[in-house]
């Protein structure tokens, strides 16, 4: 069993990371929590199953022995889940890794590519002996049963990619809990909600395209702000080209009131797979000539995937290597596509190339 700390006491940390850690008692024992304020850290500890056994650390008010640095000196804490505001995370991740702690940090890996590449390069340069700590980046979509099934279906039906699409439309209302988090309400990071949430949808598209051997090479698109409360942009629409020369579309919007839903479709010469969070439809050629395609649908229960990704982190620590779905390099690829979407839109549909 690995002693673990939860760094961050925001909505997602309380609703998802805390129960996920406690759902893996054979892998983790929650030893400590940290937040900027004493009140939020104490509230997070109080929400745990055994508040008396969870130590509380915070920055404000200053108190001897209660800082993040103090937490990271604890020998009984070998790992940390970092769920802090986007721009705060890289420095804390680096500090935890430098202290020898294994780290699972929330997506995106950093606020922009420059900071992300700097962090990953720093980590890669750490000496491997006696043992470099695991650095994993959380992307819970890569653990969704429905998405993994959709990828398997694409591998099963085979064929060459013909086209693809990602469509995500949502309307973030003024009373949305995430919007009313101060760092999201007045974002200092690029893209606002499009960066924060958009990396999830890019990860889903990448996973399904990857099942066919394709990845995005170039894109060109537009961006806009439909709702003034969601700066700097809340909508991006683009055409993308894979390295295999196939084109598709990407549409992500958090400001569309009368259209909602999330769907990724990949069409091949042998059929098509349409993924939604709770349903996957597979279309294949009918046996009879002239008949329409055969559709097979499978439904799934809601599953955030966070418990599975936290468990995978624990298993990675035991194995001594990050789960392939959680490597910093995968997170970098998600971030690069998202940043290029934003840059293309900001430049009035400039062509952007993905370095990968």
GROMACS .gro file of C-alpha atoms in nm, residues 9-354:
model
  346
    9UNK     CA    1  -0.942   2.085  -0.277
   10UNK     CA    2  -1.148   2.204  -0.571
   11UNK     CA    3  -1.468   2.057  -0.711
   12UNK     CA    4  -1.308   1.775  -0.907
   13UNK     CA    5  -1.073   1.682  -0.624
   14UNK     CA    6  -1.367   1.653  -0.383
   15UNK     CA    7  -1.611   1.482  -0.619
   16UNK     CA    8  -1.377   1.250  -0.806
   17UNK     CA    9  -1.020   1.221  -0.680
   18UNK     CA   10  -1.097   1.176  -0.311
   19UNK     CA   11  -1.346   0.890  -0.364
   20UNK     CA   12  -1.121   0.736  -0.631
   21UNK     CA   13  -0.827   0.722  -0.391
   22UNK     CA   14  -1.047   0.574  -0.121
   23UNK     CA   15  -1.188   0.319  -0.370
   24UNK     CA   16  -0.839   0.166  -0.404
   25UNK     CA   17  -0.753   0.065  -0.045
   26UNK     CA   18  -0.524  -0.213  -0.165
   27UNK     CA   19  -0.319   0.043  -0.357
   28UNK     CA   20  -0.338   0.369  -0.163
   29UNK     CA   21  -0.377   0.506   0.187
   30UNK     CA   22  -0.468   0.874   0.206
   31UNK     CA   23  -0.220   1.035   0.441
   32UNK     CA   24  -0.255   1.408   0.379
   33UNK     CA   25  -0.434   1.681   0.187
   34UNK     CA   26  -0.316   2.024   0.081
   35UNK     CA   27  -0.490   2.340  -0.035
   36UNK     CA   28  -0.402   2.707  -0.050
   37UNK     CA   29  -0.638   2.789   0.238
   38UNK     CA   30  -0.669   2.615   0.571
   39UNK     CA   31  -1.048   2.613   0.546
   40UNK     CA   32  -1.060   2.432   0.213
   41UNK     CA   33  -0.795   2.180   0.318
   42UNK     CA   34  -0.982   2.104   0.640
   43UNK     CA   35  -1.309   2.067   0.450
   44UNK     CA   36  -1.148   1.816   0.214
   45UNK     CA   37  -1.002   1.614   0.501
   46UNK     CA   38  -1.340   1.618   0.677
   47UNK     CA   39  -1.500   1.467   0.367
   48UNK     CA   40  -1.266   1.166   0.380
   49UNK     CA   41  -1.360   0.836   0.540
   50UNK     CA   42  -1.114   0.879   0.826
   51UNK     CA   43  -1.065   1.252   0.891
   52UNK     CA   44  -0.862   1.190   1.205
   53UNK     CA   45  -0.596   1.004   1.008
   54UNK     CA   46  -0.561   1.264   0.731
   55UNK     CA   47  -0.311   1.545   0.798
   56UNK     CA   48  -0.395   1.892   0.672
   57UNK     CA   49  -0.150   2.127   0.499
   58UNK     CA   50  -0.205   2.479   0.366
   59UNK     CA   51  -0.041   2.810   0.279
   60UNK     CA   52  -0.284   3.058   0.436
   61UNK     CA   53  -0.258   3.143   0.716
   62UNK     CA   54   0.109   3.059   0.747
   63UNK     CA   55   0.170   2.800   1.017
   64UNK     CA   56   0.485   2.615   1.119
   65UNK     CA   57   0.499   2.260   0.984
   66UNK     CA   58   0.187   2.299   0.770
   67UNK     CA   59   0.323   2.407   0.430
   68UNK     CA   60   0.336   2.207   0.110
   69UNK     CA   61   0.713   2.178   0.156
   70UNK     CA   62   0.651   2.023   0.497
   71UNK     CA   63   0.410   1.772   0.346
   72UNK     CA   64   0.661   1.672   0.080
   73UNK     CA   65   0.923   1.585   0.342
   74UNK     CA   66   0.704   1.309   0.487
   75UNK     CA   67   0.857   0.967   0.436
   76UNK     CA   68   0.518   0.797   0.461
   77UNK     CA   69   0.386   0.992   0.158
   78UNK     CA   70   0.523   0.832  -0.157
   79UNK     CA   71   0.277   0.972  -0.413
   80UNK     CA   72   0.056   1.270  -0.483
   81UNK     CA   73  -0.245   1.352  -0.695
   82UNK     CA   74  -0.217   1.714  -0.808
   83UNK     CA   75  -0.550   1.882  -0.887
   84UNK     CA   76  -0.476   2.253  -0.879
   85UNK     CA   77  -0.553   2.547  -1.112
   86UNK     CA   78  -0.394   2.498  -1.454
   87UNK     CA   79  -0.122   2.761  -1.422
   88UNK     CA   80  -0.031   2.655  -1.066
   89UNK     CA   81   0.021   2.289  -1.144
   90UNK     CA   82   0.360   2.267  -1.320
   91UNK     CA   83   0.557   2.422  -1.033
   92UNK     CA   84   0.388   2.196  -0.777
   93UNK     CA   85   0.436   1.889  -0.998
   94UNK     CA   86   0.805   1.972  -1.032
   95UNK     CA   87   0.840   2.027  -0.659
   96UNK     CA   88   0.673   1.694  -0.577
   97UNK     CA   89   0.880   1.501  -0.830
   98UNK     CA   90   1.199   1.667  -0.704
   99UNK     CA   91   1.103   1.543  -0.358
  100UNK     CA   92   1.090   1.190  -0.497
  101UNK     CA   93   0.711   1.158  -0.496
  102UNK     CA   94   0.523   0.980  -0.773
  103UNK     CA   95   0.278   1.226  -0.932
  104UNK     CA   96  -0.056   1.198  -1.107
  105UNK     CA   97  -0.143   1.551  -1.222
  106UNK     CA   98  -0.469   1.670  -1.371
  107UNK     CA   99  -0.491   1.762  -1.737
  108UNK     CA  100  -0.382   1.969  -1.919
  109UNK     CA  101  -0.017   1.897  -1.845
  110UNK     CA  102   0.045   2.276  -1.843
  111UNK     CA  103  -0.116   2.598  -1.960
  112UNK     CA  104   0.069   2.605  -2.291
  113UNK     CA  105   0.312   2.401  -2.498
  114UNK     CA  106   0.620   2.595  -2.393
  115UNK     CA  107   0.558   2.532  -2.023
  116UNK     CA  108   0.457   2.171  -2.087
  117UNK     CA  109   0.767   2.094  -2.291
  118UNK     CA  110   0.988   2.257  -2.031
  119UNK     CA  111   0.831   2.044  -1.755
  120UNK     CA  112   0.856   1.721  -1.952
  121UNK     CA  113   1.217   1.792  -2.053
  122UNK     CA  114   1.306   1.862  -1.690
  123UNK     CA  115   1.144   1.535  -1.583
  124UNK     CA  116   1.314   1.335  -1.858
  125UNK     CA  117   1.650   1.470  -1.746
  126UNK     CA  118   1.605   1.345  -1.390
  127UNK     CA  119   1.852   1.068  -1.307
  128UNK     CA  120   1.697   0.724  -1.342
  129UNK     CA  121   1.898   0.577  -1.056
  130UNK     CA  122   1.818   0.471  -0.796
  131UNK     CA  123   1.463   0.514  -0.928
  132UNK     CA  124   1.300   0.807  -1.101
  133UNK     CA  125   0.949   0.874  -0.967
  134UNK     CA  126   0.651   0.811  -1.194
  135UNK     CA  127   0.508   1.122  -1.361
  136UNK     CA  128   0.160   1.053  -1.496
  137UNK     CA  129  -0.097   1.295  -1.636
  138UNK     CA  130  -0.463   1.222  -1.572
  139UNK     CA  131  -0.696   1.195  -1.870
  140UNK     CA  132  -1.001   1.008  -1.747
  141UNK     CA  133  -1.158   0.983  -2.095
  142UNK     CA  134  -0.888   0.732  -2.187
  143UNK     CA  135  -1.035   0.505  -1.920
  144UNK     CA  136  -1.400   0.532  -2.023
  145UNK     CA  137  -1.535   0.182  -2.103
  146UNK     CA  138  -1.747   0.319  -2.388
  147UNK     CA  139  -1.449   0.487  -2.555
  148UNK     CA  140  -1.228   0.181  -2.519
  149UNK     CA  141  -1.504  -0.034  -2.669
  150UNK     CA  142  -1.539   0.208  -2.962
  151UNK     CA  143  -1.165   0.180  -3.028
  152UNK     CA  144  -1.191  -0.199  -3.022
  153UNK     CA  145  -1.481  -0.182  -3.270
  154UNK     CA  146  -1.273   0.028  -3.509
  155UNK     CA  147  -0.992  -0.225  -3.494
  156UNK     CA  148  -1.243  -0.506  -3.550
  157UNK     CA  149  -1.416  -0.363  -3.858
  158UNK     CA  150  -1.087  -0.253  -4.015
  159UNK     CA  151  -1.065  -0.074  -4.347
  160UNK     CA  152  -0.899   0.254  -4.438
  161UNK     CA  153  -1.015   0.582  -4.282
  162UNK     CA  154  -1.246   0.783  -4.507
  163UNK     CA  155  -1.329   1.071  -4.273
  164UNK     CA  156  -1.391   1.161  -3.908
  165UNK     CA  157  -1.558   1.419  -3.689
  166UNK     CA  158  -1.561   1.546  -3.333
  167UNK     CA  159  -1.870   1.739  -3.224
  168UNK     CA  160  -1.911   1.874  -2.872
  169UNK     CA  161  -2.171   2.135  -2.787
  170UNK     CA  162  -2.256   2.248  -2.437
  171UNK     CA  163  -2.406   2.556  -2.276
  172UNK     CA  164  -2.224   2.669  -1.963
  173UNK     CA  165  -2.486   2.853  -1.759
  174UNK     CA  166  -2.406   3.147  -1.530
  175UNK     CA  167  -2.462   2.933  -1.219
  176UNK     CA  168  -2.230   2.653  -1.332
  177UNK     CA  169  -2.014   2.547  -1.036
  178UNK     CA  170  -1.699   2.515  -1.244
  179UNK     CA  171  -1.751   2.855  -1.407
  180UNK     CA  172  -1.779   3.013  -1.065
  181UNK     CA  173  -1.436   2.890  -0.963
  182UNK     CA  174  -1.239   3.218  -0.959
  183UNK     CA  175  -0.955   3.098  -1.184
  184UNK     CA  176  -1.205   2.977  -1.443
  185UNK     CA  177  -1.434   3.279  -1.421
  186UNK     CA  178  -1.147   3.513  -1.502
  187UNK     CA  179  -0.900   3.285  -1.682
  188UNK     CA  180  -0.537   3.374  -1.719
  189UNK     CA  181  -0.474   3.060  -1.923
  190UNK     CA  182  -0.528   3.046  -2.300
  191UNK     CA  183  -0.866   2.937  -2.428
  192UNK     CA  184  -1.061   2.943  -2.102
  193UNK     CA  185  -1.310   2.654  -2.098
  194UNK     CA  186  -1.193   2.544  -2.443
  195UNK     CA  187  -0.851   2.457  -2.299
  196UNK     CA  188  -0.974   2.325  -1.965
  197UNK     CA  189  -1.244   2.097  -2.105
  198UNK     CA  190  -1.139   2.072  -2.467
  199UNK     CA  191  -0.838   1.850  -2.403
  200UNK     CA  192  -1.081   1.574  -2.299
  201UNK     CA  193  -1.251   1.575  -2.639
  202UNK     CA  194  -0.922   1.595  -2.827
  203UNK     CA  195  -0.803   1.294  -2.626
  204UNK     CA  196  -1.116   1.101  -2.729
  205UNK     CA  197  -1.063   1.184  -3.096
  206UNK     CA  198  -0.696   1.092  -3.077
  207UNK     CA  199  -0.772   0.759  -2.913
  208UNK     CA  200  -1.022   0.660  -3.182
  209UNK     CA  201  -0.808   0.781  -3.470
  210UNK     CA  202  -0.515   0.600  -3.313
  211UNK     CA  203  -0.712   0.275  -3.330
  212UNK     CA  204  -0.700   0.313  -3.709
  213UNK     CA  205  -0.333   0.414  -3.720
  214UNK     CA  206  -0.402   0.781  -3.787
  215UNK     CA  207  -0.312   1.103  -3.607
  216UNK     CA  208  -0.381   1.468  -3.680
  217UNK     CA  209  -0.105   1.640  -3.880
  218UNK     CA  210  -0.252   1.979  -3.973
  219UNK     CA  211  -0.559   2.188  -3.899
  220UNK     CA  212  -0.717   2.517  -3.986
  221UNK     CA  213  -1.010   2.677  -3.810
  222UNK     CA  214  -1.196   2.967  -3.662
  223UNK     CA  215  -1.279   3.059  -3.304
  224UNK     CA  216  -1.528   3.290  -3.141
  225UNK     CA  217  -1.695   3.402  -2.821
  226UNK     CA  218  -2.069   3.336  -2.812
  227UNK     CA  219  -2.118   3.408  -2.441
  228UNK     CA  220  -1.935   3.704  -2.285
  229UNK     CA  221  -1.902   3.519  -1.951
  230UNK     CA  222  -1.673   3.256  -2.115
  231UNK     CA  223  -1.365   3.454  -2.226
  232UNK     CA  224  -1.145   3.459  -2.421
  233UNK     CA  225  -1.320   3.215  -2.661
  234UNK     CA  226  -1.584   2.950  -2.608
  235UNK     CA  227  -1.609   2.799  -2.957
  236UNK     CA  228  -1.365   2.652  -3.210
  237UNK     CA  229  -1.448   2.495  -3.547
  238UNK     CA  230  -1.183   2.342  -3.770
  239UNK     CA  231  -1.093   2.110  -4.054
  240UNK     CA  232  -0.815   1.864  -3.975
  241UNK     CA  233  -0.584   1.651  -4.189
  242UNK     CA  234  -0.424   1.327  -4.069
  243UNK     CA  235  -0.073   1.213  -4.151
  244UNK     CA  236  -0.241   0.957  -4.372
  245UNK     CA  237  -0.400   1.232  -4.580
  246UNK     CA  238  -0.759   1.199  -4.454
  247UNK     CA  239  -0.972   1.501  -4.364
  248UNK     CA  240  -1.225   1.548  -4.090
  249UNK     CA  241  -1.384   1.816  -3.875
  250UNK     CA  242  -1.357   1.935  -3.516
  251UNK     CA  243  -1.622   2.147  -3.346
  252UNK     CA  244  -1.608   2.234  -2.976
  253UNK     CA  245  -1.840   2.486  -2.814
  254UNK     CA  246  -1.929   2.574  -2.457
  255UNK     CA  247  -2.160   2.857  -2.556
  256UNK     CA  248  -2.427   2.691  -2.773
  257UNK     CA  249  -2.760   2.710  -2.595
  258UNK     CA  250  -2.980   2.514  -2.834
  259UNK     CA  251  -2.743   2.236  -2.934
  260UNK     CA  252  -2.593   1.984  -2.694
  261UNK     CA  253  -2.405   1.657  -2.703
  262UNK     CA  254  -2.070   1.489  -2.750
  263UNK     CA  255  -1.994   1.258  -3.041
  264UNK     CA  256  -1.687   1.129  -3.221
  265UNK     CA  257  -1.735   0.946  -3.549
  266UNK     CA  258  -1.472   0.760  -3.751
  267UNK     CA  259  -1.573   0.630  -4.093
  268UNK     CA  260  -1.366   0.367  -4.273
  269UNK     CA  261  -1.403   0.178  -4.600
  270UNK     CA  262  -1.547  -0.113  -4.400
  271UNK     CA  263  -1.795   0.072  -4.179
  272UNK     CA  264  -1.821   0.340  -3.916
  273UNK     CA  265  -1.816   0.378  -3.538
  274UNK     CA  266  -2.003   0.658  -3.365
  275UNK     CA  267  -1.908   0.712  -3.003
  276UNK     CA  268  -2.113   0.894  -2.741
  277UNK     CA  269  -2.035   0.874  -2.368
  278UNK     CA  270  -2.319   0.628  -2.299
  279UNK     CA  271  -2.370   0.468  -2.640
  280UNK     CA  272  -2.158   0.331  -2.922
  281UNK     CA  273  -2.305   0.255  -3.264
  282UNK     CA  274  -2.120   0.038  -3.514
  283UNK     CA  275  -2.221   0.039  -3.882
  284UNK     CA  276  -2.105  -0.235  -4.118
  285UNK     CA  277  -2.194  -0.349  -4.469
  286UNK     CA  278  -2.511  -0.559  -4.500
  287UNK     CA  279  -2.485  -0.911  -4.642
  288UNK     CA  280  -2.733  -0.847  -4.920
  289UNK     CA  281  -2.634  -0.625  -5.211
  290UNK     CA  282  -2.833  -0.305  -5.211
  291UNK     CA  283  -2.928  -0.333  -4.845
  292UNK     CA  284  -2.848  -0.047  -4.611
  293UNK     CA  285  -2.575  -0.069  -4.347
  294UNK     CA  286  -2.625  -0.286  -4.043
  295UNK     CA  287  -2.626  -0.097  -3.714
  296UNK     CA  288  -2.535  -0.251  -3.380
  297UNK     CA  289  -2.564  -0.033  -3.071
  298UNK     CA  290  -2.427  -0.089  -2.724
  299UNK     CA  291  -2.513   0.123  -2.422
  300UNK     CA  292  -2.300   0.200  -2.118
  301UNK     CA  293  -2.359   0.322  -1.766
  302UNK     CA  294  -2.215   0.657  -1.666
  303UNK     CA  295  -1.853   0.622  -1.556
  304UNK     CA  296  -1.618   0.916  -1.501
  305UNK     CA  297  -1.315   0.691  -1.542
  306UNK     CA  298  -1.137   0.859  -1.250
  307UNK     CA  299  -1.139   0.551  -1.025
  308UNK     CA  300  -0.986   0.349  -1.308
  309UNK     CA  301  -0.718   0.609  -1.382
  310UNK     CA  302  -0.621   0.639  -1.014
  311UNK     CA  303  -0.600   0.260  -0.991
  312UNK     CA  304  -0.384   0.256  -1.305
  313UNK     CA  305  -0.153   0.508  -1.138
  314UNK     CA  306  -0.119   0.278  -0.838
  315UNK     CA  307  -0.045  -0.019  -1.062
  316UNK     CA  308   0.212   0.188  -1.250
  317UNK     CA  309   0.393   0.267  -0.925
  318UNK     CA  310   0.406  -0.104  -0.846
  319UNK     CA  311   0.530  -0.183  -1.198
  320UNK     CA  312   0.782   0.101  -1.206
  321UNK     CA  313   0.652   0.254  -1.531
  322UNK     CA  314   0.366   0.489  -1.619
  323UNK     CA  315   0.054   0.350  -1.784
  324UNK     CA  316   0.081   0.434  -2.159
  325UNK     CA  317  -0.247   0.625  -2.134
  326UNK     CA  318  -0.100   0.854  -1.869
  327UNK     CA  319   0.242   0.944  -2.004
  328UNK     CA  320   0.334   1.313  -2.022
  329UNK     CA  321   0.400   1.263  -2.393
  330UNK     CA  322   0.035   1.165  -2.453
  331UNK     CA  323  -0.078   1.470  -2.259
  332UNK     CA  324   0.155   1.688  -2.468
  333UNK     CA  325  -0.009   1.564  -2.788
  334UNK     CA  326  -0.356   1.647  -2.654
  335UNK     CA  327  -0.241   1.995  -2.555
  336UNK     CA  328  -0.067   2.061  -2.886
  337UNK     CA  329  -0.378   1.995  -3.093
  338UNK     CA  330  -0.587   2.211  -2.862
  339UNK     CA  331  -0.335   2.497  -2.867
  340UNK     CA  332  -0.310   2.480  -3.248
  341UNK     CA  333  -0.689   2.506  -3.269
  342UNK     CA  334  -0.675   2.822  -3.059
  343UNK     CA  335  -0.382   2.965  -3.255
  344UNK     CA  336  -0.547   2.898  -3.589
  345UNK     CA  337  -0.863   3.071  -3.474
  346UNK     CA  338  -0.676   3.367  -3.328
  347UNK     CA  339  -0.490   3.406  -3.656
  348UNK     CA  340  -0.803   3.406  -3.871
  349UNK     CA  341  -0.781   3.046  -3.988
  350UNK     CA  342  -0.405   3.013  -4.024
  351UNK     CA  343  -0.278   2.668  -4.114
  352UNK     CA  344  -0.122   2.496  -3.814
  353UNK     CA  345   0.106   2.190  -3.821
  354UNK     CA  346   0.117   1.940  -3.536
   0.00000   0.00000   0.00000
